Tab-separated table of C-alpha atoms in Angstrom:
chain	number	residue	atom	x	y	z
A	11	MET	CA	23.182	-111.318	-131.203
A	12	ALA	CA	20.161	-110.290	-132.968
A	13	SER	CA	17.688	-113.075	-133.700
A	14	ASN	CA	15.954	-113.522	-137.043
A	15	TYR	CA	13.167	-115.720	-135.535
A	16	ASN	CA	9.703	-114.752	-136.865
A	17	ARG	CA	6.760	-115.913	-134.741
A	18	ASN	CA	4.419	-115.744	-137.667
A	19	SER	CA	6.455	-117.853	-139.990
A	20	PRO	CA	5.043	-121.167	-141.250
A	21	SER	CA	7.888	-123.016	-139.755
A	22	SER	CA	6.767	-122.073	-136.335
A	23	GLY	CA	4.071	-124.772	-136.409
A	24	SER	CA	1.313	-122.408	-135.471
A	25	ARG	CA	-1.987	-122.275	-137.403
A	26	LYS	CA	-2.708	-119.136	-139.329
A	27	LYS	CA	-5.645	-117.202	-137.950
A	28	PRO	CA	-8.528	-116.380	-140.307
A	29	GLN	CA	-8.320	-112.973	-141.819
A	30	VAL	CA	-10.913	-110.507	-140.707
A	31	ARG	CA	-12.225	-107.908	-143.061
A	32	SER	CA	-14.077	-104.970	-141.718
A	33	ARG	CA	-16.910	-103.354	-143.540
A	34	THR	CA	-18.607	-100.171	-142.594
A	35	THR	CA	-22.281	-99.786	-143.394
A	36	LEU	CA	-24.799	-97.148	-142.682
A	37	SER	CA	-27.894	-98.225	-140.779
A	38	GLY	CA	-30.336	-95.643	-139.609
A	39	GLY	CA	-27.833	-92.924	-140.032
A	40	ARG	CA	-25.342	-94.667	-137.845
A	41	ALA	CA	-22.229	-96.349	-138.915
A	42	SER	CA	-21.888	-99.945	-137.957
A	43	ARG	CA	-19.091	-102.317	-138.336
A	44	ARG	CA	-19.593	-105.842	-139.470
A	45	GLN	CA	-16.867	-108.318	-139.512
A	46	ASP	CA	-16.758	-110.931	-142.232
A	47	TYR	CA	-14.819	-113.991	-141.376
A	48	ALA	CA	-13.215	-115.873	-144.137
A	49	PRO	CA	-14.243	-119.491	-144.158
A	50	SER	CA	-11.840	-121.864	-142.616
A	51	VAL	CA	-10.510	-124.945	-144.216
A	52	TYR	CA	-13.020	-127.025	-142.195
A	53	SER	CA	-16.069	-125.008	-143.228
A	54	GLN	CA	-15.100	-125.084	-146.870
A	55	ARG	CA	-14.771	-128.837	-146.808
A	56	ASP	CA	-18.254	-129.349	-145.214
A	57	PHE	CA	-20.088	-126.746	-147.271
A	58	GLY	CA	-23.365	-127.955	-148.706
A	59	LYS	CA	-23.830	-130.863	-146.263
A	60	LYS	CA	-27.007	-131.158	-144.088
A	61	PRO	CA	-26.479	-130.566	-140.436
A	62	ALA	CA	-26.581	-133.587	-138.223
A	63	PRO	CA	-30.033	-134.231	-136.705
A	64	THR	CA	-30.572	-133.088	-133.194
A	65	LEU	CA	-31.274	-135.979	-130.806
A	66	ARG	CA	-34.202	-135.591	-128.427
A	67	SER	CA	-34.973	-137.824	-125.488
A	68	THR	CA	-38.526	-139.359	-125.248
A	69	SER	CA	-40.017	-140.765	-122.048
A	70	ILE	CA	-42.206	-143.898	-121.681
A	71	GLY	CA	-45.083	-141.683	-120.571
A	72	ASP	CA	-44.921	-139.665	-123.799
A	73	ILE	CA	-45.026	-142.840	-125.884
A	74	TYR	CA	-48.031	-144.167	-123.924
A	75	GLN	CA	-49.895	-140.875	-124.215
A	76	GLU	CA	-49.279	-140.691	-127.960
A	77	THR	CA	-50.487	-144.299	-128.438
A	78	ARG	CA	-53.575	-143.671	-126.340
A	79	THR	CA	-54.397	-140.514	-128.306
A	80	ARG	CA	-54.189	-142.386	-131.605
A	81	ARG	CA	-56.408	-145.165	-130.217
A	82	VAL	CA	-59.039	-142.691	-128.988
A	83	GLU	CA	-59.075	-140.908	-132.333
A	84	LYS	CA	-59.499	-144.198	-134.178
A	85	THR	CA	-62.321	-145.299	-131.865
A	86	TYR	CA	-64.065	-141.960	-132.268
A	87	ARG	CA	-63.892	-142.134	-136.066
A	88	SER	CA	-65.253	-145.689	-135.987
A	89	TYR	CA	-68.061	-144.646	-133.634
A	90	VAL	CA	-69.069	-141.703	-135.817
A	91	THR	CA	-69.026	-143.883	-138.925
A	92	ARG	CA	-71.215	-146.476	-137.210
A	93	ILE	CA	-73.725	-143.834	-136.118
A	94	PHE	CA	-74.040	-142.435	-139.619
A	95	THR	CA	-74.433	-145.949	-141.050
A	96	ILE	CA	-77.184	-146.858	-138.580
A	97	ALA	CA	-78.956	-143.555	-139.152
A	98	ALA	CA	-78.896	-144.143	-142.883
A	99	LEU	CA	-80.298	-147.665	-142.484
A	100	VAL	CA	-83.053	-146.512	-140.124
A	101	GLY	CA	-83.988	-143.739	-142.499
A	102	ALA	CA	-84.173	-146.176	-145.393
A	103	VAL	CA	-86.332	-148.587	-143.380
A	104	LEU	CA	-88.696	-145.790	-142.364
A	105	VAL	CA	-89.088	-144.638	-145.928
A	106	VAL	CA	-89.786	-148.171	-147.136
A	107	GLY	CA	-92.197	-148.752	-144.235
A	108	VAL	CA	-94.186	-145.607	-144.956
A	109	LEU	CA	-94.430	-146.469	-148.638
A	110	ALA	CA	-95.530	-150.058	-147.852
A	111	TYR	CA	-98.027	-148.907	-145.224
A	112	ASN	CA	-99.792	-146.577	-147.638
A	113	SER	CA	-99.705	-148.972	-150.574
A	114	PRO	CA	-102.186	-151.754	-151.426
A	115	LEU	CA	-99.451	-154.280	-150.687
A	116	PHE	CA	-100.564	-157.254	-148.503
A	117	THR	CA	-104.282	-156.633	-149.004
A	118	ILE	CA	-106.356	-159.066	-146.893
A	119	THR	CA	-108.197	-161.505	-149.142
A	120	GLN	CA	-109.233	-164.116	-146.566
A	121	VAL	CA	-110.018	-164.345	-142.847
A	122	ARG	CA	-109.333	-167.663	-141.117
A	123	VAL	CA	-111.011	-168.513	-137.792
A	124	GLU	CA	-109.636	-171.146	-135.411
A	125	GLY	CA	-110.694	-172.578	-132.043
A	126	VAL	CA	-114.496	-172.334	-132.331
A	127	GLU	CA	-116.789	-175.192	-131.291
A	128	HIS	CA	-119.933	-173.554	-129.960
A	129	LEU	CA	-119.683	-170.742	-132.493
A	130	THR	CA	-119.280	-170.777	-136.264
A	131	ALA	CA	-116.426	-169.378	-138.315
A	132	GLU	CA	-118.908	-167.489	-140.494
A	133	ALA	CA	-120.444	-165.762	-137.499
A	134	MET	CA	-117.037	-164.788	-136.141
A	135	THR	CA	-115.893	-163.432	-139.501
A	136	GLU	CA	-119.017	-161.338	-139.735
A	137	LEU	CA	-118.604	-160.090	-136.169
A	138	ALA	CA	-114.937	-159.199	-136.768
A	139	ALA	CA	-116.076	-156.893	-139.598
A	140	VAL	CA	-112.697	-156.569	-141.308
A	141	PRO	CA	-113.001	-153.587	-143.708
A	142	ALA	CA	-112.721	-154.314	-147.414
A	143	ASN	CA	-109.413	-153.491	-149.123
A	144	THR	CA	-107.586	-153.158	-145.819
A	145	THR	CA	-104.064	-154.564	-145.619
A	146	LEU	CA	-102.186	-156.632	-143.087
A	147	LEU	CA	-100.147	-153.541	-142.270
A	148	ARG	CA	-103.131	-151.253	-141.670
A	149	VAL	CA	-105.575	-153.703	-140.068
A	150	ASP	CA	-107.134	-152.512	-136.783
A	151	GLU	CA	-106.366	-155.388	-134.399
A	152	THR	CA	-107.754	-153.588	-131.354
A	153	GLY	CA	-111.104	-152.936	-133.011
A	154	ILE	CA	-111.418	-156.532	-134.233
A	155	ARG	CA	-110.554	-157.917	-130.803
A	156	ARG	CA	-113.045	-155.577	-129.091
A	157	ARG	CA	-115.894	-156.594	-131.415
A	158	LEU	CA	-115.209	-160.310	-130.968
A	159	MET	CA	-115.039	-159.992	-127.185
A	160	GLU	CA	-118.624	-158.731	-127.231
A	161	GLU	CA	-119.655	-162.333	-127.890
A	162	PRO	CA	-120.116	-164.004	-124.454
A	163	TRP	CA	-118.730	-167.334	-125.672
A	164	VAL	CA	-115.405	-165.662	-126.528
A	165	LYS	CA	-112.942	-165.689	-123.641
A	166	GLU	CA	-109.787	-164.591	-125.471
A	167	VAL	CA	-108.822	-163.514	-128.997
A	168	LYS	CA	-105.451	-163.472	-130.739
A	169	VAL	CA	-105.170	-161.706	-134.083
A	170	ARG	CA	-102.331	-162.948	-136.283
A	171	ARG	CA	-101.069	-161.690	-139.644
A	172	VAL	CA	-100.216	-164.468	-142.080
A	173	PHE	CA	-98.425	-162.894	-145.018
A	174	PRO	CA	-99.087	-162.188	-147.756
A	175	ASP	CA	-102.897	-161.944	-147.547
A	176	THR	CA	-104.455	-163.846	-144.617
A	177	LEU	CA	-105.765	-162.622	-141.264
A	178	GLU	CA	-106.017	-165.366	-138.659
A	179	LEU	CA	-108.371	-165.131	-135.660
A	180	ALA	CA	-107.455	-167.594	-132.881
A	181	ILE	CA	-110.386	-167.755	-130.464
A	182	SER	CA	-110.527	-169.350	-127.013
A	183	GLU	CA	-114.090	-170.132	-125.990
A	184	ARG	CA	-115.713	-170.347	-122.615
A	185	SER	CA	-117.121	-173.733	-121.716
A	186	ILE	CA	-120.445	-174.579	-120.140
A	187	ALA	CA	-119.975	-175.208	-116.427
A	188	ALA	CA	-123.636	-175.855	-115.642
A	189	VAL	CA	-127.162	-175.586	-116.952
A	190	VAL	CA	-129.375	-173.477	-114.693
A	191	GLU	CA	-133.122	-173.990	-114.485
A	192	VAL	CA	-134.492	-170.466	-114.320
A	193	PRO	CA	-138.179	-170.033	-113.404
A	194	ILE	CA	-140.079	-167.682	-115.746
A	195	ASP	CA	-143.692	-166.644	-116.313
A	196	ASN	CA	-144.432	-166.385	-112.591
A	197	ALA	CA	-142.574	-169.650	-111.999
A	198	GLN	CA	-145.029	-171.472	-114.214
A	199	ARG	CA	-142.310	-172.915	-116.422
A	200	MET	CA	-138.520	-173.349	-116.513
A	201	GLU	CA	-135.965	-172.143	-119.012
A	202	ASN	CA	-132.519	-173.731	-119.274
A	203	TRP	CA	-129.573	-171.370	-119.384
A	204	ALA	CA	-125.930	-172.219	-120.068
A	205	ILE	CA	-123.551	-170.574	-117.629
A	206	ALA	CA	-119.725	-170.519	-117.576
A	207	SER	CA	-117.536	-171.193	-114.551
A	208	ASP	CA	-116.859	-167.455	-114.166
A	209	GLY	CA	-120.608	-166.791	-113.872
A	210	MET	CA	-121.087	-165.502	-117.429
A	211	TRP	CA	-124.553	-166.192	-118.812
A	212	LEU	CA	-123.850	-167.730	-122.229
A	213	MET	CA	-127.223	-168.405	-123.823
A	214	PRO	CA	-130.669	-169.931	-123.322
A	215	ILE	CA	-130.734	-173.518	-124.533
A	216	PRO	CA	-133.820	-174.293	-126.639
A	217	ALA	CA	-135.338	-177.714	-127.092
A	218	GLN	CA	-133.117	-179.757	-129.344
A	219	ASP	CA	-135.936	-180.524	-131.789
A	220	SER	CA	-137.033	-176.879	-132.153
A	221	GLU	CA	-136.493	-174.632	-135.180
A	222	GLU	CA	-134.247	-172.392	-133.117
A	223	ALA	CA	-131.941	-175.317	-132.391
A	224	ALA	CA	-131.141	-175.670	-136.098
A	225	SER	CA	-128.963	-172.540	-135.973
A	226	ILE	CA	-127.046	-173.635	-132.854
A	227	SER	CA	-123.883	-175.709	-132.859
A	228	PRO	CA	-124.500	-179.353	-131.879
A	229	GLN	CA	-121.619	-178.994	-129.409
A	230	VAL	CA	-123.846	-176.836	-127.203
A	231	PHE	CA	-126.348	-179.649	-126.717
A	232	GLU	CA	-123.579	-182.220	-126.159
A	233	ASP	CA	-122.015	-180.129	-123.396
A	234	ALA	CA	-125.372	-179.309	-121.820
A	235	ALA	CA	-126.184	-182.998	-121.533
A	236	ARG	CA	-123.077	-183.909	-119.551
A	237	VAL	CA	-122.616	-180.950	-117.186
A	238	LEU	CA	-124.351	-180.570	-113.843
A	239	LYS	CA	-127.758	-178.944	-113.531
A	240	ILE	CA	-128.521	-176.234	-110.985
A	241	THR	CA	-132.112	-176.355	-109.781
A	242	GLY	CA	-134.161	-174.711	-107.065
A	243	VAL	CA	-133.199	-171.168	-108.157
A	244	PRO	CA	-135.672	-168.721	-106.605
A	245	TYR	CA	-138.034	-166.833	-108.872
A	246	GLY	CA	-136.748	-163.407	-109.839
A	247	VAL	CA	-133.386	-164.391	-111.280
A	248	VAL	CA	-133.131	-162.719	-114.697
A	249	PRO	CA	-130.301	-164.039	-116.888
A	250	LEU	CA	-128.905	-161.771	-119.612
A	251	VAL	CA	-126.580	-162.947	-122.382
A	252	GLY	CA	-123.068	-161.602	-121.862
A	253	ILE	CA	-123.744	-160.486	-118.265
A	254	ARG	CA	-122.298	-162.194	-115.209
A	255	CYS	CA	-124.686	-163.790	-112.764
A	256	THR	CA	-125.367	-161.805	-109.593
A	257	ASP	CA	-127.494	-164.401	-107.786
A	258	GLU	CA	-125.683	-165.589	-104.667
A	259	ASN	CA	-127.319	-169.003	-104.704
A	260	VAL	CA	-126.186	-169.813	-108.241
A	261	ASN	CA	-122.677	-168.441	-107.657
A	262	ASN	CA	-122.352	-170.448	-104.441
A	263	ALA	CA	-123.243	-173.647	-106.299
A	264	LEU	CA	-120.701	-172.877	-109.030
A	265	ALA	CA	-117.984	-172.143	-106.478
A	266	ILE	CA	-118.545	-175.474	-104.705
A	267	VAL	CA	-118.195	-177.624	-107.810
A	268	ASP	CA	-115.367	-175.512	-109.211
A	269	GLY	CA	-113.441	-175.922	-105.930
A	270	PHE	CA	-113.459	-179.735	-106.014
A	271	THR	CA	-110.067	-181.310	-106.741
A	272	THR	CA	-111.030	-185.015	-106.906
A	273	GLN	CA	-113.390	-187.240	-108.844
A	274	LEU	CA	-116.248	-185.981	-106.668
A	275	ALA	CA	-116.778	-183.102	-109.111
A	276	ASP	CA	-117.536	-185.549	-111.935
A	277	GLN	CA	-120.067	-187.376	-109.768
A	278	VAL	CA	-122.197	-184.300	-109.091
A	279	LYS	CA	-125.219	-184.260	-111.395
A	280	THR	CA	-127.581	-181.818	-109.713
A	281	VAL	CA	-127.193	-178.918	-107.316
A	282	SER	CA	-130.178	-177.532	-105.484
A	283	ALA	CA	-129.539	-173.816	-104.972
A	284	THR	CA	-132.565	-172.774	-102.947
A	285	GLY	CA	-130.239	-170.916	-100.553
A	286	ASN	CA	-126.573	-170.526	-99.695
A	287	GLU	CA	-126.674	-172.496	-96.463
A	288	THR	CA	-129.023	-175.101	-97.870
A	289	THR	CA	-127.119	-175.852	-101.093
A	290	THR	CA	-127.393	-179.583	-101.704
A	291	LEU	CA	-125.517	-181.833	-104.143
A	292	ILE	CA	-127.024	-184.930	-105.738
A	293	LEU	CA	-124.451	-187.457	-106.992
A	294	ASP	CA	-124.902	-189.846	-109.885
A	295	ASN	CA	-125.143	-192.768	-107.418
A	296	GLY	CA	-128.065	-191.086	-105.655
A	297	VAL	CA	-126.132	-189.923	-102.549
A	298	GLU	CA	-127.378	-186.551	-101.283
A	299	ILE	CA	-124.821	-184.143	-99.773
A	300	ALA	CA	-125.960	-181.125	-97.753
A	301	PHE	CA	-122.931	-178.956	-98.501
A	302	GLY	CA	-123.990	-175.464	-97.429
A	303	LEU	CA	-121.708	-172.495	-98.065
A	304	ALA	CA	-118.668	-172.701	-100.370
A	305	ARG	CA	-116.278	-172.696	-97.396
A	306	ASP	CA	-113.792	-175.354	-96.286
A	307	ILE	CA	-114.429	-177.040	-99.623
A	308	ARG	CA	-111.366	-179.320	-99.468
A	309	THR	CA	-112.165	-180.493	-95.937
A	310	LYS	CA	-115.807	-181.184	-96.743
A	311	GLU	CA	-114.765	-182.990	-99.922
A	312	ARG	CA	-112.376	-185.235	-98.001
A	313	ILE	CA	-115.013	-186.108	-95.396
A	314	CYS	CA	-117.523	-187.080	-98.084
A	315	LEU	CA	-115.030	-189.316	-99.897
A	316	GLU	CA	-113.966	-191.055	-96.659
A	317	LEU	CA	-117.580	-191.729	-95.628
A	318	MET	CA	-118.548	-193.019	-99.065
A	319	GLU	CA	-115.526	-195.329	-99.085
A	320	LYS	CA	-116.228	-196.589	-95.580
A	321	TYR	CA	-119.939	-197.160	-96.173
A	322	GLU	CA	-119.835	-197.966	-99.854
A	323	GLY	CA	-123.275	-198.941	-101.135
A	324	LEU	CA	-124.900	-198.166	-97.782
A	325	ILE	CA	-124.651	-194.396	-97.278
A	326	THR	CA	-127.466	-192.267	-98.704
A	327	TYR	CA	-127.078	-188.876	-97.019
A	328	ILE	CA	-124.147	-186.761	-95.810
A	329	ASN	CA	-124.363	-183.427	-94.030
A	330	VAL	CA	-121.136	-181.388	-94.063
A	331	ARG	CA	-122.603	-177.921	-93.662
A	332	THR	CA	-120.530	-177.801	-90.493
A	333	ALA	CA	-117.271	-179.523	-91.345
A	334	GLU	CA	-116.328	-179.975	-87.680
A	335	SER	CA	-119.384	-182.121	-86.944
A	336	PRO	CA	-120.539	-184.014	-90.049
A	337	THR	CA	-123.522	-186.350	-89.943
A	338	TRP	CA	-124.678	-189.090	-92.304
A	339	ARG	CA	-127.437	-191.595	-92.863
A	340	LEU	CA	-127.257	-195.179	-94.039
A	341	ALA	CA	-129.807	-197.192	-95.975
A	342	GLU	CA	-132.044	-199.319	-93.798
């Protein structure tokens, strides 16, 4: 029997294939065939919808690198901003500084002197020679300090600016370590000279009742009366104000007294400096000490103190020129 079964019939349960239409076009002189497919039921239903996003895997290393990059960029921007801010501030300060430096702002109207006893504030102000109409910003500290240091009494100078209009000069003075009897006029008479512990000749000391003494600070005479006196200086020593002493005898005497560490230094009233090895100390109790060279000062000092304690009120002479073999003499 002949069968009427049709494979393409709907009842067969098979899905109808999309129809294909062929179109022939000319491209570059050649015929080409392009097939247009009719949209399926599925494509018509989803037409106009966005395609689903494509998923991409990301590793931990990529996340760390991206975070680090953002952090570096942020730090760099912050650093650049800070640099520009600082540069702007510095520029503004420089501009203001230049304008203030060249303006009459902070003009010096008074000079204050501190720390002087043997000198006067008026003399120091005059010696400082601060130019008129100068300001605290333009003042020449180095020049002022150099001029003040020319005065032998001045040991150290500190220049301070006290805004808005005061210049302060803080002066540290040398002190009188001894008064030296210097022979003059062919050793016919003596002249007293104040000398500092570093050997600087400070000034000749006139008689206290002289006209010259009226212009000298009373502190000079007070100090001269209580310090030791160096006598026996050979003729030919020429003191000069502001120059350090070069006489070995005088310097040896200064070194001896300056090297004492006990109350013995306060008991010395006179030092005979006729020679280095013959330098002799006279104490306020009348004891005479042949000290010699300024060597083994501590040992010689200890020997003298022990002998004076042992023979208190009896000893009159001690010889420690040779510390290893001291000698002494007692009152009869």
